[in-house]
Short mmCIF file of C-alpha atoms and ligand atoms in Angstrom, two decimals:
data_model
loop_
_atom_site.label_atom_id
_atom_site.label_comp_id
_atom_site.label_asym_id
_atom_site.label_seq_id
_atom_site.Cartn_x
_atom_site.Cartn_y
_atom_site.Cartn_z
CA MET V 7 1.87 -16.45 3.16
CA ARG V 8 3.22 -15.36 6.54
CA ILE V 9 6.21 -13.14 7.17
CA GLU V 10 7.42 -12.00 10.56
CA THR V 11 9.44 -8.83 11.10
CA GLU V 12 10.59 -7.25 14.36
CA ARG V 13 7.21 -5.63 15.07
CA LEU V 14 4.84 -7.01 12.46
CA ILE V 15 3.24 -10.13 11.04
CA ILE V 16 2.35 -9.89 7.36
CA ARG V 17 -0.12 -12.55 6.34
CA ASN V 18 -3.27 -13.35 4.39
CA PHE V 19 -6.45 -11.64 5.54
CA GLU V 20 -8.86 -13.57 7.79
CA MET V 21 -12.54 -12.86 8.56
CA ARG V 22 -11.60 -11.79 12.09
CA ASP V 23 -9.82 -8.76 10.55
CA ARG V 24 -13.16 -7.28 9.46
CA ASP V 25 -13.36 -4.43 11.99
CA ASP V 26 -9.70 -3.46 11.65
CA LEU V 27 -10.04 -3.36 7.86
CA GLY V 28 -13.19 -1.26 8.12
CA GLU V 29 -11.47 1.14 10.53
CA TYR V 30 -8.64 2.10 8.22
CA MET V 31 -10.66 2.02 4.99
CA LEU V 32 -13.36 4.32 6.42
CA GLN V 33 -10.61 6.78 7.36
CA ARG V 34 -9.84 7.20 3.66
CA VAL V 35 -13.28 8.07 2.26
CA ASP V 36 -12.36 11.78 1.89
CA LYS V 37 -8.60 11.45 1.49
CA VAL V 38 -6.80 13.02 -1.47
CA PHE V 39 -4.22 10.23 -1.74
CA GLU V 40 -5.40 6.62 -1.89
CA GLY V 41 -8.97 7.75 -1.19
CA TYR V 42 -11.95 5.37 -1.21
CA PRO V 43 -14.83 7.79 -1.91
CA ASP V 44 -17.43 5.06 -2.48
CA PHE V 45 -16.58 3.03 0.61
CA ASN V 46 -18.99 2.84 3.55
CA GLU V 47 -19.99 0.61 6.51
CA ASP V 48 -22.20 -1.58 4.30
CA LYS V 49 -19.26 -2.56 2.10
CA ILE V 50 -16.94 -3.86 4.85
CA GLU V 51 -18.34 -7.41 4.79
CA ASP V 52 -17.85 -7.85 1.04
CA GLU V 53 -14.42 -6.26 1.18
CA ILE V 54 -13.12 -8.58 3.92
CA LYS V 55 -14.50 -11.60 2.06
CA TYR V 56 -12.80 -10.46 -1.14
CA ARG V 57 -9.49 -9.88 0.62
CA CYS V 58 -9.58 -13.26 2.38
CA GLY V 59 -9.62 -14.87 -1.07
CA SER V 60 -7.10 -12.52 -2.65
CA GLU V 61 -3.53 -13.41 -3.59
CA GLU V 62 -2.67 -9.70 -3.85
CA PHE V 63 -3.69 -8.16 -0.53
CA PHE V 64 -1.79 -8.94 2.68
CA ALA V 65 -2.76 -7.85 6.17
CA VAL V 66 -0.19 -6.02 8.29
CA GLU V 67 -0.68 -7.09 11.91
CA LEU V 68 0.98 -5.29 14.79
CA LYS V 69 2.40 -7.99 17.05
CA ASP V 70 2.02 -5.98 20.28
CA GLU V 71 -1.68 -5.26 19.80
CA HIS V 72 -2.73 -8.24 17.64
CA LYS V 73 -4.35 -5.61 15.43
CA VAL V 74 -4.35 -5.28 11.65
CA ILE V 75 -3.09 -1.75 11.03
CA GLY V 76 -3.13 -1.80 7.23
CA ASN V 77 -2.27 -3.77 4.16
CA ILE V 78 0.39 -4.33 1.61
CA TYR V 79 -0.75 -4.83 -1.97
CA LEU V 80 1.35 -6.95 -4.28
CA GLY V 81 -0.46 -6.92 -7.60
CA ILE V 82 0.26 -9.65 -10.14
CA ARG V 83 1.62 -8.06 -13.33
CA ASP V 84 3.04 -9.28 -16.66
CA PHE V 85 6.59 -10.49 -17.15
CA ASN V 86 7.04 -11.88 -13.62
CA SER V 87 6.56 -8.46 -12.02
CA LYS V 88 4.56 -7.28 -9.01
CA GLU V 89 3.14 -3.86 -8.30
CA LEU V 90 3.60 -2.77 -4.70
CA GLY V 91 1.12 -0.64 -2.78
CA TYR V 92 0.47 0.13 0.88
CA VAL V 93 -2.05 1.70 3.20
CA LEU V 94 -1.85 2.03 6.96
CA ASN V 95 -4.36 3.09 9.59
CA GLU V 96 -3.58 6.78 10.08
CA ASN V 97 -3.18 6.29 13.84
CA TYR V 98 -0.09 4.22 13.05
CA HIS V 99 1.68 6.41 10.48
CA LEU V 100 5.22 7.74 10.84
CA LYS V 101 6.42 4.94 13.12
CA GLY V 102 8.33 3.05 10.46
CA TYR V 103 5.67 0.34 10.07
CA GLY V 104 5.03 1.10 6.38
CA SER V 105 8.65 0.72 5.35
CA GLU V 106 9.16 -2.30 7.66
CA ALA V 107 6.21 -4.11 6.07
CA ALA V 108 6.96 -3.10 2.47
CA LYS V 109 10.63 -4.07 2.68
CA ALA V 110 9.79 -7.50 4.08
CA VAL V 111 7.21 -8.15 1.36
CA VAL V 112 9.57 -7.07 -1.44
CA GLN V 113 12.29 -9.37 -0.09
CA TRP V 114 9.75 -12.17 0.20
CA ALA V 115 8.61 -11.61 -3.41
CA PHE V 116 12.19 -11.88 -4.66
CA SER V 117 12.70 -15.03 -2.58
CA GLN V 118 9.68 -16.50 -4.44
CA GLY V 119 11.30 -15.89 -7.84
CA VAL V 120 9.71 -12.54 -8.76
CA HIS V 121 11.92 -10.62 -11.21
CA ARG V 122 10.82 -7.00 -10.71
CA VAL V 123 8.81 -5.06 -8.14
CA PHE V 124 7.58 -1.59 -9.01
CA ALA V 125 5.42 1.06 -7.40
CA GLU V 126 3.80 4.25 -8.59
CA CYS V 127 2.62 7.40 -6.83
CA THR V 128 2.14 11.09 -7.37
CA PRO V 129 5.14 13.27 -6.43
CA LEU V 130 2.68 15.09 -4.11
CA ASN V 131 2.42 11.98 -1.89
CA ILE V 132 5.77 12.51 -0.24
CA TYR V 133 5.33 9.83 2.43
CA SER V 134 4.64 7.25 -0.24
CA TRP V 135 7.70 7.84 -2.40
CA LYS V 136 9.91 8.40 0.64
CA THR V 137 8.80 4.96 1.78
CA MET V 138 9.78 3.53 -1.62
CA GLU V 139 13.20 5.15 -1.37
CA LYS V 140 13.66 4.01 2.22
CA ILE V 141 13.21 0.36 1.24
CA GLY V 142 15.62 0.64 -1.68
CA LEU V 143 13.41 1.11 -4.75
CA LYS V 144 14.96 3.40 -7.36
CA ARG V 145 13.11 6.18 -9.17
CA GLU V 146 12.89 5.05 -12.82
CA ALA V 147 10.56 7.61 -14.36
CA GLU V 148 8.35 10.61 -13.88
CA LEU V 149 5.33 10.37 -16.17
CA ARG V 150 3.77 13.73 -17.02
CA GLN V 151 0.11 14.27 -16.09
CA ASN V 152 -0.84 10.68 -16.94
CA VAL V 153 -3.59 10.15 -14.34
CA SER V 154 -6.62 11.99 -13.00
CA PHE V 155 -8.54 10.95 -9.88
CA HIS V 156 -10.05 14.32 -8.98
CA LYS V 157 -11.88 17.20 -10.67
CA ASP V 158 -11.64 20.93 -10.01
CA GLU V 159 -14.65 23.06 -9.04
CA ALA V 160 -15.58 23.53 -12.70
CA GLY V 161 -15.59 19.75 -13.22
CA ASN V 162 -12.37 19.65 -15.21
CA PRO V 163 -9.94 16.77 -14.55
CA ILE V 164 -6.95 17.52 -12.33
CA TYR V 165 -4.01 15.67 -13.82
CA TRP V 166 -1.16 14.38 -11.71
CA ASP V 167 2.33 13.29 -12.64
CA THR V 168 3.43 9.81 -11.57
CA TYR V 169 6.73 8.65 -10.16
CA VAL V 170 7.61 5.08 -11.07
CA TYR V 171 9.94 3.32 -8.65
CA GLY V 172 11.34 -0.16 -9.11
CA ALA V 173 13.76 -2.84 -8.01
CA LEU V 174 15.07 -6.00 -9.66
CA SER V 175 15.74 -9.23 -7.83
CA THR V 176 19.41 -8.79 -8.71
CA ASP V 177 19.64 -5.35 -7.05
CA THR V 178 21.36 -4.94 -3.73
CA MET V 179 18.71 -3.51 -1.42
C1 COA X 221 2.62 5.58 2.75
C2 COA X 221 2.48 5.03 4.17
C3 COA X 221 2.08 3.56 4.13
C4 COA X 221 3.82 5.18 4.89
O1 COA X 221 3.75 4.47 6.11
P1 COA X 221 4.54 4.98 7.42
O2 COA X 221 4.57 3.83 8.37
O3 COA X 221 3.90 6.23 7.90
O4 COA X 221 5.97 5.27 6.82
P2 COA X 221 7.35 5.19 7.62
O5 COA X 221 7.14 5.62 9.04
O6 COA X 221 7.93 3.84 7.35
O7 COA X 221 8.21 6.33 6.90
C5 COA X 221 8.70 6.13 5.62
C6 COA X 221 9.44 7.36 5.20
O8 COA X 221 8.48 8.41 4.99
C7 COA X 221 9.15 9.64 5.17
N1 COA X 221 8.52 10.44 6.19
C8 COA X 221 8.09 10.04 7.39
N2 COA X 221 7.64 11.13 8.07
C9 COA X 221 7.81 12.19 7.27
C10 COA X 221 7.51 13.58 7.41
N3 COA X 221 6.95 14.06 8.54
N4 COA X 221 7.82 14.39 6.37
C11 COA X 221 8.36 13.89 5.23
N5 COA X 221 8.64 12.58 5.05
C12 COA X 221 8.38 11.76 6.07
C13 COA X 221 10.53 9.37 5.63
O9 COA X 221 11.44 9.36 4.55
C14 COA X 221 10.42 7.99 6.20
O10 COA X 221 11.66 7.42 6.23
P3 COA X 221 12.61 7.75 7.53
O11 COA X 221 11.97 7.04 8.68
O12 COA X 221 13.93 7.18 7.13
O13 COA X 221 12.64 9.22 7.73
C15 COA X 221 1.40 5.83 4.97
O14 COA X 221 1.77 7.19 4.95
C16 COA X 221 0.02 5.67 4.40
O15 COA X 221 -0.71 4.73 4.70
N6 COA X 221 -0.42 6.66 3.61
C17 COA X 221 -1.78 6.69 3.08
C18 COA X 221 -1.98 5.71 1.95
C19 COA X 221 -1.10 6.02 0.76
O16 COA X 221 -0.93 7.18 0.41
N7 COA X 221 -0.54 4.95 0.16
C20 COA X 221 0.32 5.07 -0.98
C21 COA X 221 -0.47 5.28 -2.22
S1 COA X 221 0.59 5.50 -3.64
#
């Protein structure tokens, strides 16, 4: 796939994106939200190969710099649905690129016949759910303490709530 927006090209990953992918994934090793604690330099090669063959990960390329600054995830789910996710290189946050890319991909998915797009995040990840709202997804649910990705100092699971956001192809966005 290939989508062009004002400032971005959203497309399948290519092997030449290896260093850009490594750059933004290595930034997230210690991050609380969307962290990749097991990721390291040695895993970049396998990750870029996997993404080049994936139908769910799309590279977000900044036209001006010909640089991949992140990815949109569009996971294949039951009942003609897709689960949306996004990660950007932290040097490119808060410039509107996340919402520009996500909106274009959601519109593209609907143009391909997808019925529903949904996304989930913790209420603590304000940028993430603000991005969902900015592109027109509606908050459908708040699940109570349904996930745990971190432990406290005593080793007990820290549970987070989850916001579920969604849009139907028939919605006006
Ligand atoms: C989520 C993410 C992709 C957003 O990308 P971004 O390009 O920084 O987002 P945008 O610039 O398009 O901003 C989207 C909205 O976030 C909100 N936002 C931006 N800056 C903000 C700030 N300083 N305070 C609060 N909200 C803010 C705004 O509502 C903004 O919309 P607006 O421009 O109308 O104000 C990016 O923060 C990211 O990669 N985060 C780490 C990975 C992650 O957490 N992914 C989601 C996992 S569920």
